[in-house]
PDB file of C-alpha atoms in Angstrom:
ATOM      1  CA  UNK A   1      73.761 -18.032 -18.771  1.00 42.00           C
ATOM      2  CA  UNK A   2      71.105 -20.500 -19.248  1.00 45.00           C
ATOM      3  CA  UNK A   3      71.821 -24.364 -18.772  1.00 45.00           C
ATOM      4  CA  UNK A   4      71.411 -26.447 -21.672  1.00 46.00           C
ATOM      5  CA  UNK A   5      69.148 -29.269 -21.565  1.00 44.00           C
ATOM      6  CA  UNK A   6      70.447 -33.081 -22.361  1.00 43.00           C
ATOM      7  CA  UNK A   7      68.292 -32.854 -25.083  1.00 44.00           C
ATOM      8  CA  UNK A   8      69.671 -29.778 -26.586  1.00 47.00           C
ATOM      9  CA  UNK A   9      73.268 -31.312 -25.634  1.00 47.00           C
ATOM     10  CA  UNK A  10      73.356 -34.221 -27.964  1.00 63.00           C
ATOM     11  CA  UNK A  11      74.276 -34.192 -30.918  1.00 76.00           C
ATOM     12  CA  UNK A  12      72.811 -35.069 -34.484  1.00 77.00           C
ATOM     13  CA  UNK A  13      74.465 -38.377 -34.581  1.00 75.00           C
ATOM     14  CA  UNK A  14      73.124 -38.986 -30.708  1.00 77.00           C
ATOM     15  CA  UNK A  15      69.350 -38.483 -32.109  1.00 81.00           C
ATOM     16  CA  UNK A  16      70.141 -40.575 -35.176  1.00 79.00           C
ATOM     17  CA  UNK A  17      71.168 -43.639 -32.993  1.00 79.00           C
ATOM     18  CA  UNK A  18      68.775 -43.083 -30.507  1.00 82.00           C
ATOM     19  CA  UNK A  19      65.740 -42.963 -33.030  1.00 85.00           C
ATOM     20  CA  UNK A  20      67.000 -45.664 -35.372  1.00 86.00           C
ATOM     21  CA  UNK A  21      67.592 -47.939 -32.172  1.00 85.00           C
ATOM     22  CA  UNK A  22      63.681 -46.640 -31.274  1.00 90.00           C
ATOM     23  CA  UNK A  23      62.366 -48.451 -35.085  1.00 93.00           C
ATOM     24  CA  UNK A  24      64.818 -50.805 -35.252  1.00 93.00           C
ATOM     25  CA  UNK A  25      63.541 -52.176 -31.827  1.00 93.00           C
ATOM     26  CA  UNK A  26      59.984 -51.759 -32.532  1.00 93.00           C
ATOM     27  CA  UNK A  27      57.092 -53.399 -31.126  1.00 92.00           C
ATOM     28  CA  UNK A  28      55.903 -53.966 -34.637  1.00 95.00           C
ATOM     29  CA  UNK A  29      57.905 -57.072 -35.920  1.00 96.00           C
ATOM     30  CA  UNK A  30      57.500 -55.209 -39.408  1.00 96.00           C
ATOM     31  CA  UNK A  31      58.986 -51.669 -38.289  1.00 96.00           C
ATOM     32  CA  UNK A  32      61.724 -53.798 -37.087  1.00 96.00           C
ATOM     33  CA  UNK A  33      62.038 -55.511 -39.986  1.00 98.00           C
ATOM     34  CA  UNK A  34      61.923 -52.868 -42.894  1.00 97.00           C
ATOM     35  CA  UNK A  35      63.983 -50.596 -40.120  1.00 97.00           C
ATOM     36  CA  UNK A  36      66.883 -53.422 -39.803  1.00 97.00           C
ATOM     37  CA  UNK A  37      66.903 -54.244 -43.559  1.00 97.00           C
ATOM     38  CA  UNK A  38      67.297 -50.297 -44.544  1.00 97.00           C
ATOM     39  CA  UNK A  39      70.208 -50.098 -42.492  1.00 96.00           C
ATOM     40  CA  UNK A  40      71.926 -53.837 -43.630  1.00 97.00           C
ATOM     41  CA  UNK A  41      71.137 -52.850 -47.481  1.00 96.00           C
ATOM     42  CA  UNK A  42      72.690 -49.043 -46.931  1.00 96.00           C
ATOM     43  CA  UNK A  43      75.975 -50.804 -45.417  1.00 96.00           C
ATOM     44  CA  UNK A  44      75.928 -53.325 -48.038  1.00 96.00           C
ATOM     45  CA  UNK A  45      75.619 -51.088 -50.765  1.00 95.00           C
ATOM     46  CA  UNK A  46      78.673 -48.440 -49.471  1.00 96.00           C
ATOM     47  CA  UNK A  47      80.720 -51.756 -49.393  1.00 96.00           C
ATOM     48  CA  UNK A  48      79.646 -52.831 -52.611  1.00 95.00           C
ATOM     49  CA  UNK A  49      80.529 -49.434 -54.144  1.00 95.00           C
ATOM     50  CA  UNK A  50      83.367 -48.374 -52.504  1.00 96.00           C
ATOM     51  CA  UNK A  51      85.017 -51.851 -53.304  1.00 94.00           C
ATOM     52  CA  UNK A  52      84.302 -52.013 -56.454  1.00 93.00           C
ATOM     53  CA  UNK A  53      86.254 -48.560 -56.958  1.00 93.00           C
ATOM     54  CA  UNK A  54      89.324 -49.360 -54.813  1.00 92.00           C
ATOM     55  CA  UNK A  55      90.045 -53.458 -54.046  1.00 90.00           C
ATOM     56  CA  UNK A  56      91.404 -55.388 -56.269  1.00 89.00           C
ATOM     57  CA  UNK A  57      89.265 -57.895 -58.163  1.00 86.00           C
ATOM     58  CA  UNK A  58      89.289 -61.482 -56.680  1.00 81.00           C
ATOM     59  CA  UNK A  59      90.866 -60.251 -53.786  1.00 82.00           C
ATOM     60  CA  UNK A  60      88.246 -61.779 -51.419  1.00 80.00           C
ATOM     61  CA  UNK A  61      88.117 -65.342 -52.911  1.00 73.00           C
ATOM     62  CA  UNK A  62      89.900 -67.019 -50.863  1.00 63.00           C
ATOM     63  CA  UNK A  63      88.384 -65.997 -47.337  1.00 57.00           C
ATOM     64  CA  UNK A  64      84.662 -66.911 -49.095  1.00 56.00           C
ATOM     65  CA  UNK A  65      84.612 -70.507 -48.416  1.00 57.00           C
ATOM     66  CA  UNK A  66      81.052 -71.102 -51.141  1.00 57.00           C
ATOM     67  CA  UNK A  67      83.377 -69.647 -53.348  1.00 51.00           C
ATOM     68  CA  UNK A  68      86.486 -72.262 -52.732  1.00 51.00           C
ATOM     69  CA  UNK A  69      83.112 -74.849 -52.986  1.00 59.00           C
ATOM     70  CA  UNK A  70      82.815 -77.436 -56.296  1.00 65.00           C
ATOM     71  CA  UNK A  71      79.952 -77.687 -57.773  1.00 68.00           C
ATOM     72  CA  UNK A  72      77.898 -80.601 -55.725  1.00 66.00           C
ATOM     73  CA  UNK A  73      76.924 -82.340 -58.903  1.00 76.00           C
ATOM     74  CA  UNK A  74      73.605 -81.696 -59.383  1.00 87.00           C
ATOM     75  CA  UNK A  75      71.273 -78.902 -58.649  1.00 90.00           C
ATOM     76  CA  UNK A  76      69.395 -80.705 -55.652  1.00 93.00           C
ATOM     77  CA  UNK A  77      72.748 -81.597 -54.045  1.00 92.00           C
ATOM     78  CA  UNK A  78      73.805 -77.365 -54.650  1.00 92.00           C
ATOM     79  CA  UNK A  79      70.841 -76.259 -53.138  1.00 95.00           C
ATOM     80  CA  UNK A  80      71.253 -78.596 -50.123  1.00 95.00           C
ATOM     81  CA  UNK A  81      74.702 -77.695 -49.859  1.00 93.00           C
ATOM     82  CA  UNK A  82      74.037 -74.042 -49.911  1.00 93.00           C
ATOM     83  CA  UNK A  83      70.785 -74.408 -48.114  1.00 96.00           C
ATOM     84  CA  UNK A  84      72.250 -76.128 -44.998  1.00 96.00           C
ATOM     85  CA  UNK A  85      75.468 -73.606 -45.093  1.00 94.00           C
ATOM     86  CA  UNK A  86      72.890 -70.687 -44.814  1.00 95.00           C
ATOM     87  CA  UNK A  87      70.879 -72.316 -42.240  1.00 97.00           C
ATOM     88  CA  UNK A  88      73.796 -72.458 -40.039  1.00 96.00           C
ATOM     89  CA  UNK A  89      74.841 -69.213 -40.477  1.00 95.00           C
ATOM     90  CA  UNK A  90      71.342 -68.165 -39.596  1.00 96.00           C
ATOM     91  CA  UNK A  91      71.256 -70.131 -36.486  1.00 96.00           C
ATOM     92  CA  UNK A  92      74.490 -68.536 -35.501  1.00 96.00           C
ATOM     93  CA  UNK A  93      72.547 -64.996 -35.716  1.00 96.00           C
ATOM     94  CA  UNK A  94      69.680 -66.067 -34.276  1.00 96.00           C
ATOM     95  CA  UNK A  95      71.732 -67.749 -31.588  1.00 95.00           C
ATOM     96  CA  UNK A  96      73.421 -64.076 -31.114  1.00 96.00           C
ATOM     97  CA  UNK A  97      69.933 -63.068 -30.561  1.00 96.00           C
ATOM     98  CA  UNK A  98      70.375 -64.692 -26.619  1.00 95.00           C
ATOM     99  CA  UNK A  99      72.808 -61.820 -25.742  1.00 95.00           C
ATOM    100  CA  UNK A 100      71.148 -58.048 -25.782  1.00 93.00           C
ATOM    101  CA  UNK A 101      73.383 -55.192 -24.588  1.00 90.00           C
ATOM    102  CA  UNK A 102      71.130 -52.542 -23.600  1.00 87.00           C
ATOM    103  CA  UNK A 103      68.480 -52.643 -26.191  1.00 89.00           C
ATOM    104  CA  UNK A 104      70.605 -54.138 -28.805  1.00 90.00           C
ATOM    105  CA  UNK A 105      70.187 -58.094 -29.847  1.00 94.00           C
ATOM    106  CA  UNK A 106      73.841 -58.948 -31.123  1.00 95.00           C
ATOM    107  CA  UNK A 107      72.114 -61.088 -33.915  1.00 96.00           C
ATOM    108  CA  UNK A 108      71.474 -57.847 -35.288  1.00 96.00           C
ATOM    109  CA  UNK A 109      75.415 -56.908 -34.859  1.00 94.00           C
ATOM    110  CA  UNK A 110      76.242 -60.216 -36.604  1.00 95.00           C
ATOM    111  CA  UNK A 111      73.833 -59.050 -39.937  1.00 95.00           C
ATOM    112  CA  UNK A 112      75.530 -55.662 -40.043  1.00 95.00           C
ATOM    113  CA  UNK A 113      78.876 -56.889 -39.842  1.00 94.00           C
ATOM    114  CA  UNK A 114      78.030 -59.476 -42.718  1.00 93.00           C
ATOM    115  CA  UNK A 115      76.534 -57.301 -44.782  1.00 93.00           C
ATOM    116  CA  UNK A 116      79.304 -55.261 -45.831  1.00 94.00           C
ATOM    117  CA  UNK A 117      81.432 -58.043 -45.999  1.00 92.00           C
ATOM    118  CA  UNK A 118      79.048 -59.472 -48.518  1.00 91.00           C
ATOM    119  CA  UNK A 119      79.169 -56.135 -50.445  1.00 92.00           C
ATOM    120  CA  UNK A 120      83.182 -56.223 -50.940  1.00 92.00           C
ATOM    121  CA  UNK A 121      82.878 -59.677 -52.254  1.00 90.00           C
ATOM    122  CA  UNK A 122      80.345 -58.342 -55.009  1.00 90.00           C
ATOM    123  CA  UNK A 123      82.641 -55.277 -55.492  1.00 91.00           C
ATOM    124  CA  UNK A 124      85.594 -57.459 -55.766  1.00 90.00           C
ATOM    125  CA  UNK A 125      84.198 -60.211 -58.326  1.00 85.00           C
ATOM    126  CA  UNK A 126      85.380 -62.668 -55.403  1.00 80.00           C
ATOM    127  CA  UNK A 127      81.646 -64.536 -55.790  1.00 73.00           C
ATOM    128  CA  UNK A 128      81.068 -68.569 -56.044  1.00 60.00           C
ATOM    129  CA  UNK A 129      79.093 -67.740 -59.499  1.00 59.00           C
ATOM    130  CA  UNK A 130      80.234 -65.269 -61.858  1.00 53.00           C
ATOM    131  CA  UNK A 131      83.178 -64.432 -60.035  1.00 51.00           C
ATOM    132  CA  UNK A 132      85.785 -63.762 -62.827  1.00 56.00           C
ATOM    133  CA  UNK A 133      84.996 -60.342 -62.793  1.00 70.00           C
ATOM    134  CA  UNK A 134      83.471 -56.983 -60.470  1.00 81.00           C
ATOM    135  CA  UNK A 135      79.906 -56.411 -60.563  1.00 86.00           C
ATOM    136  CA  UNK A 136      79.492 -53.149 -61.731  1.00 87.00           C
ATOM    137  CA  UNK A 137      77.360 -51.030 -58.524  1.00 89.00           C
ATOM    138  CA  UNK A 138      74.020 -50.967 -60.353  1.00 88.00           C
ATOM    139  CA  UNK A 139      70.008 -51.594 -59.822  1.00 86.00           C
ATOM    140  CA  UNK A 140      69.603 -53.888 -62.438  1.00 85.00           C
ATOM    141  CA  UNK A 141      71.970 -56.242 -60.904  1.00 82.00           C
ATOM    142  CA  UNK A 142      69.731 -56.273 -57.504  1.00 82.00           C
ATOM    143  CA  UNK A 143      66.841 -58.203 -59.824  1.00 82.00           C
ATOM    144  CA  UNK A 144      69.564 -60.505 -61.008  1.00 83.00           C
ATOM    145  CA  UNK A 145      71.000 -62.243 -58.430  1.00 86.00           C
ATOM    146  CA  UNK A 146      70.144 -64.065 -55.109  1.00 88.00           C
ATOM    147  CA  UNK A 147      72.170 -62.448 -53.115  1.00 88.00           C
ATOM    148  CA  UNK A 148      69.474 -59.152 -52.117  1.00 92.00           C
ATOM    149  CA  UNK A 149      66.810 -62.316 -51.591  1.00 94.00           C
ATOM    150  CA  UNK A 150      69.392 -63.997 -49.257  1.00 95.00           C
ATOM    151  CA  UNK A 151      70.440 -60.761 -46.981  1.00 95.00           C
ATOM    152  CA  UNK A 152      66.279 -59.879 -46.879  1.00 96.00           C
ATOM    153  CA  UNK A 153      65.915 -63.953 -45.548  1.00 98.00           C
ATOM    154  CA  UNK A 154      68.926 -63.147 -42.999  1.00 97.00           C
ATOM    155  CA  UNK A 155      67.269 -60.107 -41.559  1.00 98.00           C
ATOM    156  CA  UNK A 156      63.707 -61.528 -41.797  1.00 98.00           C
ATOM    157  CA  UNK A 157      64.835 -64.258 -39.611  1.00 98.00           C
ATOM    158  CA  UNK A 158      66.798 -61.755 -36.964  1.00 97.00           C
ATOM    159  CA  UNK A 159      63.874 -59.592 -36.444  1.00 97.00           C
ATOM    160  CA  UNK A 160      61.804 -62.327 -35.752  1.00 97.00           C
ATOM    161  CA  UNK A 161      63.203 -63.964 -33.276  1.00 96.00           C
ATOM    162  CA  UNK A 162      64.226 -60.774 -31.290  1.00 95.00           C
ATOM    163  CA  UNK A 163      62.875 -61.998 -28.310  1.00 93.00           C
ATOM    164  CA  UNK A 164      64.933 -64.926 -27.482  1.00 93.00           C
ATOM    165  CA  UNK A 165      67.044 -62.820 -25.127  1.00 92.00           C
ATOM    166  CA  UNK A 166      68.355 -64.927 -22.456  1.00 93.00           C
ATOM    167  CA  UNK A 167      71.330 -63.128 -21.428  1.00 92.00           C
ATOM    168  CA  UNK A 168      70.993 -58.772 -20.655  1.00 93.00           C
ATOM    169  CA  UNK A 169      73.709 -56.310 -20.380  1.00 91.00           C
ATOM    170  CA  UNK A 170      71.819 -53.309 -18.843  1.00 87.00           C
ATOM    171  CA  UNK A 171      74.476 -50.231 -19.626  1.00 81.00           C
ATOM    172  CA  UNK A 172      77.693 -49.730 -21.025  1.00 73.00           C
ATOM    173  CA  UNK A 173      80.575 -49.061 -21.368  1.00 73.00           C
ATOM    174  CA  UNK A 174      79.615 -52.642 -23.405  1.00 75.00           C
ATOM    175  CA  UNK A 175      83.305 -53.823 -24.089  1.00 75.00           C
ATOM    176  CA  UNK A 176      83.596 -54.276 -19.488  1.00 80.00           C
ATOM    177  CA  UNK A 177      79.514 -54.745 -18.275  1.00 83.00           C
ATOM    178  CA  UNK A 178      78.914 -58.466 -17.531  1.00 86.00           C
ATOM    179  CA  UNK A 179      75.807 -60.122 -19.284  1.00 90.00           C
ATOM    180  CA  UNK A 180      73.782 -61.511 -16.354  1.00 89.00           C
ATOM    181  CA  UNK A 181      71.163 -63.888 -17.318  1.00 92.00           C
ATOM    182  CA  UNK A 182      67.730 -62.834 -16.809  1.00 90.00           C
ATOM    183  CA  UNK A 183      65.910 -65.236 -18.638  1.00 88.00           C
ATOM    184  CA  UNK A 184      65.289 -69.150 -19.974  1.00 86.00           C
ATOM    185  CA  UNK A 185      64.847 -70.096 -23.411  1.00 83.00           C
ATOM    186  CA  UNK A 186      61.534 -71.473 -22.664  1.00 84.00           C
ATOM    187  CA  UNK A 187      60.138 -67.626 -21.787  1.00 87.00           C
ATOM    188  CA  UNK A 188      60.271 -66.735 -25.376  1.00 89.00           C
ATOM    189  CA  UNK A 189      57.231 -66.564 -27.190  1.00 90.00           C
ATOM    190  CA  UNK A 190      56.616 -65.493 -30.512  1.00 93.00           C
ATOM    191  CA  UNK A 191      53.663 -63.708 -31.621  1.00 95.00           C
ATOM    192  CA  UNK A 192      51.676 -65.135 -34.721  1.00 96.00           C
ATOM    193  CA  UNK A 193      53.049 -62.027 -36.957  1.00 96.00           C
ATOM    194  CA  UNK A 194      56.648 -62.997 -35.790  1.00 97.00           C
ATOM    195  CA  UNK A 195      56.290 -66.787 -36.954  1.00 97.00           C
ATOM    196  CA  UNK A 196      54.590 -65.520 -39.999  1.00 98.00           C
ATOM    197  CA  UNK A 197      57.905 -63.457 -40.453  1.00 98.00           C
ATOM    198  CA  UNK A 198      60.643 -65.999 -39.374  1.00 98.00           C
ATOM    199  CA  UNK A 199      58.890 -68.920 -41.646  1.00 98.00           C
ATOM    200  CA  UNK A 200      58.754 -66.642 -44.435  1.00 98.00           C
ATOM    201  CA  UNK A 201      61.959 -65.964 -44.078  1.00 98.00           C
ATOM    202  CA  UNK A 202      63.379 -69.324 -44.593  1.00 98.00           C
ATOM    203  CA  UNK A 203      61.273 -70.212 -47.618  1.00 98.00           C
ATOM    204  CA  UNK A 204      62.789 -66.982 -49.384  1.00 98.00           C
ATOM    205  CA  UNK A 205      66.044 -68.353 -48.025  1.00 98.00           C
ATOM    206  CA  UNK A 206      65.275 -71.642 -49.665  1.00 98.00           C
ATOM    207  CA  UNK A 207      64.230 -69.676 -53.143  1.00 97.00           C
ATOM    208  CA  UNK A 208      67.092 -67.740 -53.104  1.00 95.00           C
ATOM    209  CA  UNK A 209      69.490 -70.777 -52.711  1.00 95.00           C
ATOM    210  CA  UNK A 210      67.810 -72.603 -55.414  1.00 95.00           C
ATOM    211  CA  UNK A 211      68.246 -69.843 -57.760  1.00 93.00           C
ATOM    212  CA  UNK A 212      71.913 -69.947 -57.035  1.00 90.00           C
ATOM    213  CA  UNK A 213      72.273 -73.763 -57.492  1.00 91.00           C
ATOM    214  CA  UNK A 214      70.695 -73.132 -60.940  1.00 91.00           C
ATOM    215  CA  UNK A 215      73.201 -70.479 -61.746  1.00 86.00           C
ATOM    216  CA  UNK A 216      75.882 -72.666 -60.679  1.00 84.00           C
ATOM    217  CA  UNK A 217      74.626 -75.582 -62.368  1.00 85.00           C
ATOM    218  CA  UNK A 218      74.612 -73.859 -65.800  1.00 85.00           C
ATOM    219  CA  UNK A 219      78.421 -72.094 -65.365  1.00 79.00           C
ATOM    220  CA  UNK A 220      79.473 -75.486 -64.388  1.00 75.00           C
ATOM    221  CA  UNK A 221      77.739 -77.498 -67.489  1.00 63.00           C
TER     222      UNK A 221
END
């Protein structure tokens, strides 16, 4: 009886991972880019539907801290407020970025995980603006608020700054393989297309949390 080959071995959901992981983690800061942000809007959207049919509205409200926010007073001191909060949670990604198990940055772990999160709080009407009620699953709604503008920013920034690996976990099983570190900050150096990407990233970070401060500014008089 003829031996299978490994290739013949795995299964579909093997070659899935393995050629997602191969665009995800392309050479091409862009491949990586629109790769990362089709898989971030896919999870985000199955949590934003599947939410919105089963949770309970305003269920989420009080573990989304811009939602337990007041309104800074005027739109300059929201969009600081907002801007600085989404800064920080960028840096926290980006500072993910320093740990890579196998071929995988965890900053890119960290925008996956949010994502979905970020979808049940749409589903569940638990936002900081408009949040009386669910947001009905819908394309329309994409062009409406800040929040697709915001995740796009998040992954921009990831993608970008890929490189900053400091610390490497070579194989798995990943939940008992040390990191060693195989690298210093200073080693990283980002290509002119990558800058391009992670500055861009920020000012439609900045746009999107302007647009929000103006929403906020109008529900709040």
């Amino acid at each position: 009886m003829p031996q299978q080959s490994s290739a013949d071995s795995d299964g579909p959901v093997s070659r899935t991972a393995g050629l997602l992981g191969r665009y995800v983690n392309h050479d091409d800061v862009l491949v990586r880019f629109v790769s990362l942000w089709l898989v971030v809007a896919t999870v985000f959207t199955a949590a934003w539907i599947l939410s919105y049919v089963l949770l309970p509205r305003g269920i989420l409200r009080s573990g989304n801290p811009v939602a337990r926010a007041d309104y800074a007073g005027s739109v300059t001191r929201e969009f600081l407020t907002l801007f600085a909060w989404n800064v920080g949670v960028s840096l926290v990604a980006v500072g993910a970025n320093a740990f890579r198990s196998v071929n995988t940055p965890l900053g890119y772990v960290v925008e996956v995980v949010q994502a979905p999160q970020y979808g049940a709080v749409w589903g569940t009407g638990s936002l900081a603006v408009g949040g009386d009620g669910r947001i009905a699953p819908s394309l329309s709604v994409l062009a409406e608020r800040s929040g697709p503008m915001e995740i796009t920013a998040m992954v921009a920034i990831v993608v970008a700054t890929r490189g900053v690996m400091i610390w490497h976990q070579e194989s798995g099983p990943r939940w008992r393989e040390p990191f060693d570190r195989v690298r210093s900050p200073r080693e990283w150096s980002p290509t002119r297309r990558e800058w391009a990407l992670l500055v861009g990233g920020y000012l439609l970070l900045a746009a999107a949390n302007y647009r929000e401060a103006l929403a906020i500014a109008r529900l709040a008089g």
